[in-house]
mmCIF file of C-alpha atoms and ligand atoms in Angstrom:
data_model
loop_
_atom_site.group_PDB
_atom_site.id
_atom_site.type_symbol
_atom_site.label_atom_id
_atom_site.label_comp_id
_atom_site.label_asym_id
_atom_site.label_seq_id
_atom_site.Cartn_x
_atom_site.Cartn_y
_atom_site.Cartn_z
ATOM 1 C CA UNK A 26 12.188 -11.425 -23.090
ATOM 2 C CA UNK A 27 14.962 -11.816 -20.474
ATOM 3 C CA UNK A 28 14.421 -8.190 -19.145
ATOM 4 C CA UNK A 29 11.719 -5.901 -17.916
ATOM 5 C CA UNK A 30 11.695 -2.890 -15.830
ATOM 6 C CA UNK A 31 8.561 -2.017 -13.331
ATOM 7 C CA UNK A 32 6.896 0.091 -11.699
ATOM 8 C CA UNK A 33 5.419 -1.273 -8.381
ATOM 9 C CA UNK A 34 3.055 1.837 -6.635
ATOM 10 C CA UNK A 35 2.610 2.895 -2.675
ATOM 11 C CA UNK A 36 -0.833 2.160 -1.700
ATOM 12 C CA UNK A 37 -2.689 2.945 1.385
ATOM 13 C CA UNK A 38 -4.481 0.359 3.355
ATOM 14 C CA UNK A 39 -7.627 0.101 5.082
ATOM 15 C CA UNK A 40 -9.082 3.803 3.617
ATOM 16 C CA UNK A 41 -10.472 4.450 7.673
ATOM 17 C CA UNK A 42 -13.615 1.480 7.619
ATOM 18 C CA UNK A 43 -11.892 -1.249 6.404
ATOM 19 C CA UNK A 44 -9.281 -2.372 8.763
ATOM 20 C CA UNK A 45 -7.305 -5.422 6.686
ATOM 21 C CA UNK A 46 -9.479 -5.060 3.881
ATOM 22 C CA UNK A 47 -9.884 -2.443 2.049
ATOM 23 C CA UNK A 48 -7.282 -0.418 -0.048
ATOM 24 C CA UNK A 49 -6.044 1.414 -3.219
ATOM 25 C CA UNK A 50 -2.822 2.487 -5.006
ATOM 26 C CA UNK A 51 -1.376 5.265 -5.301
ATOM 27 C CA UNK A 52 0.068 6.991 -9.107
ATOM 28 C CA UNK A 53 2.961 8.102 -7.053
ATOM 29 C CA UNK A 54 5.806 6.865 -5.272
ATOM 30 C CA UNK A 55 6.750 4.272 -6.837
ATOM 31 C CA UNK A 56 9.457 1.757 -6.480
ATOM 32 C CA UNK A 57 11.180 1.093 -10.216
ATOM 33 C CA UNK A 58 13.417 -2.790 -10.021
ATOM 34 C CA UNK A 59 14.955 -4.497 -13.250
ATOM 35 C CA UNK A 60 14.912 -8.251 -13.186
ATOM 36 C CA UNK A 61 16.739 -10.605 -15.435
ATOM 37 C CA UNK A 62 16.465 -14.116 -15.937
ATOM 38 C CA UNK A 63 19.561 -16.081 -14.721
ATOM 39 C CA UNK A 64 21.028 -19.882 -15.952
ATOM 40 C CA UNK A 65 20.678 -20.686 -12.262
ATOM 41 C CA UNK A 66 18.249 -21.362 -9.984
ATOM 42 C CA UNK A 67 18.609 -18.429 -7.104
ATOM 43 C CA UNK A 68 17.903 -14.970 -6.318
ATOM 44 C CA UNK A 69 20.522 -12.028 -6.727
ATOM 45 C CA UNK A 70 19.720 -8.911 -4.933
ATOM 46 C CA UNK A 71 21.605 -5.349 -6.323
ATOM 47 C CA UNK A 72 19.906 -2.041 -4.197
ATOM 48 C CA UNK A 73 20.292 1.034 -5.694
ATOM 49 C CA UNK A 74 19.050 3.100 -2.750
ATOM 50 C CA UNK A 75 20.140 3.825 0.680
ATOM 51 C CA UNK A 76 17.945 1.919 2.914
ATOM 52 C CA UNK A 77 20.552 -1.031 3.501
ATOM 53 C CA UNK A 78 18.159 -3.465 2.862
ATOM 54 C CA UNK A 79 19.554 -7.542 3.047
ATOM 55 C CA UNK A 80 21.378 -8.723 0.008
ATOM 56 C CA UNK A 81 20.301 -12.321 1.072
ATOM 57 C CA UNK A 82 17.310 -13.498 -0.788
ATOM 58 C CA UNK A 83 15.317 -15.620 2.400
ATOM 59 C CA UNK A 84 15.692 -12.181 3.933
ATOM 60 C CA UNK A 85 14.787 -9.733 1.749
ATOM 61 C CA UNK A 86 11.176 -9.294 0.727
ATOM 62 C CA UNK A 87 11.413 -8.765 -3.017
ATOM 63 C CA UNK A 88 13.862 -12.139 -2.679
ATOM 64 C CA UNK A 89 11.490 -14.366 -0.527
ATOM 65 C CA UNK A 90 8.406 -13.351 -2.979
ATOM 66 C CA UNK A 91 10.923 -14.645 -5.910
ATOM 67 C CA UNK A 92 12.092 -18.021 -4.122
ATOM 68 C CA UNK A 93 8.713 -19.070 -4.304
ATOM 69 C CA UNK A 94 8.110 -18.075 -7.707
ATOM 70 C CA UNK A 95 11.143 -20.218 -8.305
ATOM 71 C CA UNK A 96 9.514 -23.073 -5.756
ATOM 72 C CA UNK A 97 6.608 -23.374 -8.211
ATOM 73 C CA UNK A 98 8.691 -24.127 -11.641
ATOM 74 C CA UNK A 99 10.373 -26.885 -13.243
ATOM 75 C CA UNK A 100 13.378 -24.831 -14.844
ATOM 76 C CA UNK A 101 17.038 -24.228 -13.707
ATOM 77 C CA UNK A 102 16.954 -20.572 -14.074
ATOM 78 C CA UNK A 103 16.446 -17.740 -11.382
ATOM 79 C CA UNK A 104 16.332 -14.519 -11.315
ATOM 80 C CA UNK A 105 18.701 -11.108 -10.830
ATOM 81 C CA UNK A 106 16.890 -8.196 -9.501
ATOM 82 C CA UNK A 107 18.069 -4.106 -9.101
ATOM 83 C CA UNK A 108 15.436 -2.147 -6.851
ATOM 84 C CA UNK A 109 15.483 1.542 -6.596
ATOM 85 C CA UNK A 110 13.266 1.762 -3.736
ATOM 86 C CA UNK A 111 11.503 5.051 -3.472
ATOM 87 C CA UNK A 112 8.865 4.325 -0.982
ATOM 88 C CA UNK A 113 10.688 4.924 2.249
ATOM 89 C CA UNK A 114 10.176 1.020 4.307
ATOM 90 C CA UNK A 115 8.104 1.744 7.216
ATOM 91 C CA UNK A 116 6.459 4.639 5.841
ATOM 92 C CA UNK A 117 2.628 3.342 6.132
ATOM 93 C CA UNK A 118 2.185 3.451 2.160
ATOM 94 C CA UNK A 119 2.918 -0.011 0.958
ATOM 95 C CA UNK A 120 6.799 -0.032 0.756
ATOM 96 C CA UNK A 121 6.743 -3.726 1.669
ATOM 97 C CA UNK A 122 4.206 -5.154 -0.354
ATOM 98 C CA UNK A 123 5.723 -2.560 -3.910
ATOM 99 C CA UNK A 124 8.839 -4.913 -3.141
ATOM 100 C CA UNK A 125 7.213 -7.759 -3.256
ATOM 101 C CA UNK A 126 4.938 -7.523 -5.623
ATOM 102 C CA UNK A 127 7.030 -5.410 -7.976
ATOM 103 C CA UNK A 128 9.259 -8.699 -8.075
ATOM 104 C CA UNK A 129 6.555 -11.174 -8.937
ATOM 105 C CA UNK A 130 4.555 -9.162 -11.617
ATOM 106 C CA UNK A 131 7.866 -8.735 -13.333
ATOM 107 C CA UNK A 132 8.922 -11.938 -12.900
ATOM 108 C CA UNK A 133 5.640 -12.932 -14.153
ATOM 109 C CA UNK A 134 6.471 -11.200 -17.339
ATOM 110 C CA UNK A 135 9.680 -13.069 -17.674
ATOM 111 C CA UNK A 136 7.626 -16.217 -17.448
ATOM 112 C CA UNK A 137 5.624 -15.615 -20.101
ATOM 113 C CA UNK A 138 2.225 -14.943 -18.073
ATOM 114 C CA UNK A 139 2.099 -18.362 -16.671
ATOM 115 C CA UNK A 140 0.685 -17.330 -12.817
ATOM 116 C CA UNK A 141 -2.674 -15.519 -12.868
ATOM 117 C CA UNK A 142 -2.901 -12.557 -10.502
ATOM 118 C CA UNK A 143 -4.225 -14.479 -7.276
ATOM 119 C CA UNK A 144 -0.972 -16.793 -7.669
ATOM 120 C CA UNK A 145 1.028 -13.708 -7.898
ATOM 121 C CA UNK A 146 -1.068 -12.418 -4.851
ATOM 122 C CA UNK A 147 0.164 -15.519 -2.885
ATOM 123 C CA UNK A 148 3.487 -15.202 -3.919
ATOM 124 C CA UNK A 149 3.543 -11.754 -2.823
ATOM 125 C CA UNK A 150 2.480 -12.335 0.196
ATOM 126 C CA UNK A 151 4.929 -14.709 1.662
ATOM 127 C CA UNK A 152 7.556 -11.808 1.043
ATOM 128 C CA UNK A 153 5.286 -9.578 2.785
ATOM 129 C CA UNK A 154 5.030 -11.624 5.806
ATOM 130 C CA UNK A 155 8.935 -10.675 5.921
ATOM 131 C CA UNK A 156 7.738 -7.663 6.847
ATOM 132 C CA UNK A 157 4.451 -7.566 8.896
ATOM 133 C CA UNK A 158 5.043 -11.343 10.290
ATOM 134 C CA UNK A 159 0.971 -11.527 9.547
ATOM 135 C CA UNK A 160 -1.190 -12.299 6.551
ATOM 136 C CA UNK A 161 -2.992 -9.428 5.288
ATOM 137 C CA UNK A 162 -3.513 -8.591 1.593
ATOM 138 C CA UNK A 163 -4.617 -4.975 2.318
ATOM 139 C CA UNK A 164 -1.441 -3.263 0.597
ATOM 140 C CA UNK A 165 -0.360 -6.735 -1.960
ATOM 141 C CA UNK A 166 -4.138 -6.549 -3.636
ATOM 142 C CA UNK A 167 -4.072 -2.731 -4.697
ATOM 143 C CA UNK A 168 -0.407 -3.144 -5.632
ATOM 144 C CA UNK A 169 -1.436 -6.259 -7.883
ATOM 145 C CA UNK A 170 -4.852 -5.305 -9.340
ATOM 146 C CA UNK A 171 -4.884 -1.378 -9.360
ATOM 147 C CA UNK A 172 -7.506 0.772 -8.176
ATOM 148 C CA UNK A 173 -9.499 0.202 -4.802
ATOM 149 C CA UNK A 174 -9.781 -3.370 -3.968
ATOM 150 C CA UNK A 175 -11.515 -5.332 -1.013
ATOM 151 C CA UNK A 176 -9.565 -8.325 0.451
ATOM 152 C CA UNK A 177 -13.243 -10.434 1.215
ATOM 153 C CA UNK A 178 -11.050 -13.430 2.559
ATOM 154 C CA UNK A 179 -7.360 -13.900 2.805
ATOM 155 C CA UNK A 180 -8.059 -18.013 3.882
ATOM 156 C CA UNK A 181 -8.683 -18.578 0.637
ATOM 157 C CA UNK A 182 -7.501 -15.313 -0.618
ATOM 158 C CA UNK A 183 -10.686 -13.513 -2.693
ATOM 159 C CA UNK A 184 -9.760 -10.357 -3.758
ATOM 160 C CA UNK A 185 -12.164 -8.112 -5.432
ATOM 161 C CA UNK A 186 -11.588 -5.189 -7.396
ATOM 162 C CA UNK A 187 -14.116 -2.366 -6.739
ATOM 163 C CA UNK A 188 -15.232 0.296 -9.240
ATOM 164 C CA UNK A 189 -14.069 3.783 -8.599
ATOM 165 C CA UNK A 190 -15.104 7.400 -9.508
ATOM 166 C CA UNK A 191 -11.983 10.541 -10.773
ATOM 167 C CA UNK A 192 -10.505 10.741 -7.156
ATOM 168 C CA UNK A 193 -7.410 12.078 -5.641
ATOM 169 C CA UNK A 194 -4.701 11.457 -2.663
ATOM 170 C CA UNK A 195 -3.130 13.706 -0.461
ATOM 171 C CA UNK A 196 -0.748 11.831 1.484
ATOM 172 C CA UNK A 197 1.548 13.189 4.317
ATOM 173 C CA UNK A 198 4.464 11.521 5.418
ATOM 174 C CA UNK A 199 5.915 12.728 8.870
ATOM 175 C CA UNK A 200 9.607 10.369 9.165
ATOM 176 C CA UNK A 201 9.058 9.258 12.540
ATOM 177 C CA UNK A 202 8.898 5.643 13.233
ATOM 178 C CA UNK A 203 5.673 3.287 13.322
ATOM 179 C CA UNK A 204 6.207 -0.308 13.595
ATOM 180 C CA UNK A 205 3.402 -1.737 12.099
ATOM 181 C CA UNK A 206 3.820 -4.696 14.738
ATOM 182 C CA UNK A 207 3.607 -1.986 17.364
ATOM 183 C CA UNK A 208 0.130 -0.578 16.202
ATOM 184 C CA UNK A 209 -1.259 -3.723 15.934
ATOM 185 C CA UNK A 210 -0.239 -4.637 19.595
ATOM 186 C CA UNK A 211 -2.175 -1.685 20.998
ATOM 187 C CA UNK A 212 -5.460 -2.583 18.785
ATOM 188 C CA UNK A 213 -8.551 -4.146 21.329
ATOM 189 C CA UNK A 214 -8.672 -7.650 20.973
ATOM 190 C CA UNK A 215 -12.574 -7.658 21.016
ATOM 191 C CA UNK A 216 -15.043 -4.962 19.306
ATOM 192 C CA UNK A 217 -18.726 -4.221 20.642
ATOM 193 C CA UNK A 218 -21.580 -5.116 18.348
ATOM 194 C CA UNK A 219 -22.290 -1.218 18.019
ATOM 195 C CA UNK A 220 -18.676 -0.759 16.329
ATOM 196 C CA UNK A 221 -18.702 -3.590 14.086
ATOM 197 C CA UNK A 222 -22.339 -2.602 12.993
ATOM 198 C CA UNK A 223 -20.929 0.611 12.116
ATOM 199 C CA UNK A 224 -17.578 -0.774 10.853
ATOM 200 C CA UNK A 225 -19.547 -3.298 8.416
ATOM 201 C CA UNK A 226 -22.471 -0.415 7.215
ATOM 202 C CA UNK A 227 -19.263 2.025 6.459
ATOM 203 C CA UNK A 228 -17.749 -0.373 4.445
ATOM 204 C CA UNK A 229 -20.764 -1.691 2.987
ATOM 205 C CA UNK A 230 -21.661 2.311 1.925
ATOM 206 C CA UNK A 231 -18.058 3.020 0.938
ATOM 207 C CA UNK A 232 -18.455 0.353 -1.518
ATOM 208 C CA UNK A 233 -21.618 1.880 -3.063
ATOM 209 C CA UNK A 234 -20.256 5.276 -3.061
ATOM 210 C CA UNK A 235 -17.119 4.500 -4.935
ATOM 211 C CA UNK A 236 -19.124 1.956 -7.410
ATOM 212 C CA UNK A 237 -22.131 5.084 -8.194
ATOM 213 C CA UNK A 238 -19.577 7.682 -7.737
ATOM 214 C CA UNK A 239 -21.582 9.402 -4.983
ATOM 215 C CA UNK A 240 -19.041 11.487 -3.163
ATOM 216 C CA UNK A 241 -21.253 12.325 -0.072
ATOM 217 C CA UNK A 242 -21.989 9.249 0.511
ATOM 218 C CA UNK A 243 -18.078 8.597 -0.019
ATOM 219 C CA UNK A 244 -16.910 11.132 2.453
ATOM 220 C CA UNK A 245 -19.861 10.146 5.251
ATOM 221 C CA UNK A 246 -18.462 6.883 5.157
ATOM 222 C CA UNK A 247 -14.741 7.099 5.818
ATOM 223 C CA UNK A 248 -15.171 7.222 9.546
ATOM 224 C CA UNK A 249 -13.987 4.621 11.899
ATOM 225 C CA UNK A 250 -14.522 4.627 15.822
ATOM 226 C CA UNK A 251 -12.167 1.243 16.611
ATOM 227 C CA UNK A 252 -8.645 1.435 15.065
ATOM 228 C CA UNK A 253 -8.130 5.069 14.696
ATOM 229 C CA UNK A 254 -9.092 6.473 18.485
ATOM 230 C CA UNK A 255 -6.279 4.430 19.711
ATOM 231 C CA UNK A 256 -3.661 4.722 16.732
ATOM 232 C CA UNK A 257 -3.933 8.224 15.771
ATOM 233 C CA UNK A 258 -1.834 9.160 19.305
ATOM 234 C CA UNK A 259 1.306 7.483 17.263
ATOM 235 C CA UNK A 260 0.707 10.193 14.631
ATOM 236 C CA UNK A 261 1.734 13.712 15.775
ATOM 237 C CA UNK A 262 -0.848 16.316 15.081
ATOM 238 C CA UNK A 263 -3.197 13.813 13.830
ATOM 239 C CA UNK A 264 -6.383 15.712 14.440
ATOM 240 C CA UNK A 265 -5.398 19.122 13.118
ATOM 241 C CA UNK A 266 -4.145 17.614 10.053
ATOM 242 C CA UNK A 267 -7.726 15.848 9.438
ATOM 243 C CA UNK A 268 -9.895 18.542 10.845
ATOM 244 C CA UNK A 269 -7.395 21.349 8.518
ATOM 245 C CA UNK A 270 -8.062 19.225 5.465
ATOM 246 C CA UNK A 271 -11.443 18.846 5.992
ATOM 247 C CA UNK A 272 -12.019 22.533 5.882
ATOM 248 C CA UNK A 273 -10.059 22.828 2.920
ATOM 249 C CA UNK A 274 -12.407 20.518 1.212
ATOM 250 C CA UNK A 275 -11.714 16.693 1.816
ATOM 251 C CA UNK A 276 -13.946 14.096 1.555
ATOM 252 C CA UNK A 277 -12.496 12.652 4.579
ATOM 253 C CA UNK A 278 -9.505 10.152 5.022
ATOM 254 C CA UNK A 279 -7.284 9.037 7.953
ATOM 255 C CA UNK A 280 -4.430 7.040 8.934
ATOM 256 C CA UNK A 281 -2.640 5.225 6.124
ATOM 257 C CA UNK A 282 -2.484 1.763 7.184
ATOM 258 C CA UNK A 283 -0.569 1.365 10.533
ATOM 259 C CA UNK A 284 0.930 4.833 10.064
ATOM 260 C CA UNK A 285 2.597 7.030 9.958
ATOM 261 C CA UNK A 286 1.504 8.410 7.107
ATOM 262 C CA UNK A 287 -1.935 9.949 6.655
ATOM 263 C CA UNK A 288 -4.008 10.158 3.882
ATOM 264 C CA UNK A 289 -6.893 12.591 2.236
ATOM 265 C CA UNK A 290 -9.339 12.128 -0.606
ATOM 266 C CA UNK A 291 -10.482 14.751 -2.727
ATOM 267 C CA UNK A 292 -12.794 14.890 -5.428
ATOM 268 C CA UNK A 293 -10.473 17.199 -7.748
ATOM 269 C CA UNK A 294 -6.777 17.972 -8.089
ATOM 270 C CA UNK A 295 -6.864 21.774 -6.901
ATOM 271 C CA UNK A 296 -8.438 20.827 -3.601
ATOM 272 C CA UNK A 297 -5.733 17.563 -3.191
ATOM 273 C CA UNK A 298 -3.356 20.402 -3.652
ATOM 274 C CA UNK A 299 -5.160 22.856 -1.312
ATOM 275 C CA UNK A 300 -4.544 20.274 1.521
ATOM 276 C CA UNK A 301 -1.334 19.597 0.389
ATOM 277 C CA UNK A 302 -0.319 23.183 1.502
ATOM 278 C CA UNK A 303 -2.656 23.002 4.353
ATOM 279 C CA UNK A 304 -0.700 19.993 5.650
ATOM 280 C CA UNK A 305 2.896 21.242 4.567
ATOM 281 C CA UNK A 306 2.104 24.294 6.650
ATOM 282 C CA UNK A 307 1.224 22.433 9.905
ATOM 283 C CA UNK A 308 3.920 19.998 9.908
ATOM 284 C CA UNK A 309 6.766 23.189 8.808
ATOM 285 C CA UNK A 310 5.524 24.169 12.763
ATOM 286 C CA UNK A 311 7.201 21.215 13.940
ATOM 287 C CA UNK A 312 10.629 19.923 14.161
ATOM 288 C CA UNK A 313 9.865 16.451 12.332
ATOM 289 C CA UNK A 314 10.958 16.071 8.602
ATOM 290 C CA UNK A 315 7.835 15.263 6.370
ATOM 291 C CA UNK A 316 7.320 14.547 2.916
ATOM 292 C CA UNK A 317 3.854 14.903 0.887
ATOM 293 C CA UNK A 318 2.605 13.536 -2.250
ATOM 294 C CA UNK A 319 -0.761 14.025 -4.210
ATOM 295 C CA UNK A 320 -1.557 11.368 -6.620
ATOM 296 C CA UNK A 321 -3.982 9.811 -8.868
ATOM 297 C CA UNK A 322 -5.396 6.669 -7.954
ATOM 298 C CA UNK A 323 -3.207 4.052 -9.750
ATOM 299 C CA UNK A 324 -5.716 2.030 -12.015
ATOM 300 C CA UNK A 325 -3.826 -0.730 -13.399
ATOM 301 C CA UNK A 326 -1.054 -1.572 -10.160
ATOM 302 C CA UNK A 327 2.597 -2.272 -10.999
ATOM 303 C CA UNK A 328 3.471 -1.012 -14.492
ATOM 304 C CA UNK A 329 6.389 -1.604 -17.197
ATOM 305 C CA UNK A 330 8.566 1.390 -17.336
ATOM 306 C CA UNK A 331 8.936 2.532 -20.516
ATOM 307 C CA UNK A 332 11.956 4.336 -20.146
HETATM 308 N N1 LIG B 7 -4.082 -3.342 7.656
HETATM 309 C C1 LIG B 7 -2.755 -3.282 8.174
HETATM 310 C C2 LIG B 7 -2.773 -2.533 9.510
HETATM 311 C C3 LIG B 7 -1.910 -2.542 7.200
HETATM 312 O O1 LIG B 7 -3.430 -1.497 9.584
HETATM 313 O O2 LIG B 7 -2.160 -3.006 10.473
HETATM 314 C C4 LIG B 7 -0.475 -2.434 7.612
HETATM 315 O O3 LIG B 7 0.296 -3.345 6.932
#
């Protein structure tokens, strides 16, 4: 195979309780990117969106998460990539870590299989630091494995995938600017016992839920009293769009990541879609441009396009 075209899915990070830790991907947006094996050991970098992201390879996420692909193998060949990127960067759904995982599953391919999925997870990562200058697997381990997955330890890295009942996204995504440096600045250094008690039982409960499929339980447990009080005054209209979607039959849900997008669960598709509307409607009351998706959860991560 010298060839493949993939899939790599948006994926929303820390699902409210677990800040750096917990996540799960998303059917849709996805990035697509061909990659081609080359008689020459470098990275080549063709966009075909309009982001204007780098050409150069040390810069570029997909390209960093490549050169150390490359790092780790004996051959004289490299690689030529073409990304359509459809998850806008900076969006607070995983744009970053599609890139670079996208690149490394389908590089993987080209390789014959030869890096299991926590190589690829390391790989990943290094582009991703591009990015976010810090090492979190939140977004890279549902990108990579599909489904929900919990990062227990990034030093090692232990990733586990977590069971998961039907369930589905609404995702809003308002185009005003969160640097995800920026809403990590303004996070408290320190945490009281009290919050990390409840941080750690949420989390703790969330995994239950999802692994019985008990949706109460689910929805009492996506609460989280540390990182969203102080990074939900980024996000315009934060609180009508959660306390809206609630009453139009969420389970609960939050901020996506650092922001700005925001994100609902819903146990079928016709409520998912009910919020959908509920949040087109408050956001077509503002002046900011918005977009919205509702999506499956993504079981298997990044894909080979079949077309
Ligand atoms: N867990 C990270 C954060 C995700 O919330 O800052 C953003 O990359």
């Amino acid at each position: 195979m010298k060839e493949i075209t993939v899939l790599a899915p948006a994926t929303v990070a820390n699902v409210v309780c677990g800040f750096d830790c917990l996540g799960f991907a998303l059917e849709n947006p996805c990035d697509q990117m061909t990659l081609r094996l080359i008689a020459e050991k470098t990275v080549k970098i063709k966009h075909l969106d309009d982001f204007n992201l780098p050409l150069e390879p040390e810069k570029n996420i997909a390209g960093v998460a490549l050169l150390a692909i490359l790092d780790e193998i004996e051959e004289n060949i490299g690689f030529e990539i073409e990304i359509a990127k459809r998850i806008k960067p900076g969006s607070g759904i995983g744009s970053s870590s599609a890139s670079a995982v996208g690149a490394v599953v389908a590089a993987n391919k080209l390789l014959d299989e030869r890096f299991s999925l926590l190589q690829l997870a390391e790989f990943a990562m290094k582009g991703e630091f591009v990015a976010s200058q810090g090492r979190h697997a939140d977004n890279v381990a549902p990108c990579l494995f599909g489904g929900f997955t919990l990062v227990r330890s990034v030093e090692p890295l232990d990733i586990v995938k977590l069971d998961f009942p039907p369930l589905f996204a609404t995702v809003i995504h308002p185009q005003i600017e969160v640097k995800t440096s920026q809403a990590r600045k303004i996070l408290p250094t320190e945490i009281s016992l009290k919050s990390a008690i409840q941080a750690w039982s949420n989390v703790g409960a969330l995994v239950a839920a999802l692994s019985k499929g008990d949706y109460e339980l689910l929805a009492r447990s996506l609460e989280d009293f540390i990182v969203e009080p102080v990074r939900k005054k980024l996000i315009p209209h934060f609180d009508e769009l959660k306390s809206e979607s609630l009453k139009s039959g969420a389970l609960g849900g939050g901020i996506s990541g650092s922001g700005p997008s925001v994100f609902m669960l819903s146990e079928t598709l016709e409520t998912a879609q009910t919020i959908e509307k509920s949040m087109r409607e408050i956001y077509s009351n503002t002046e900011i441009d918005f977009n919205v998706y509702v999506s499956e959860i993504n079981a298997e991560g990044v894909k080979v396009s079949k077309t």
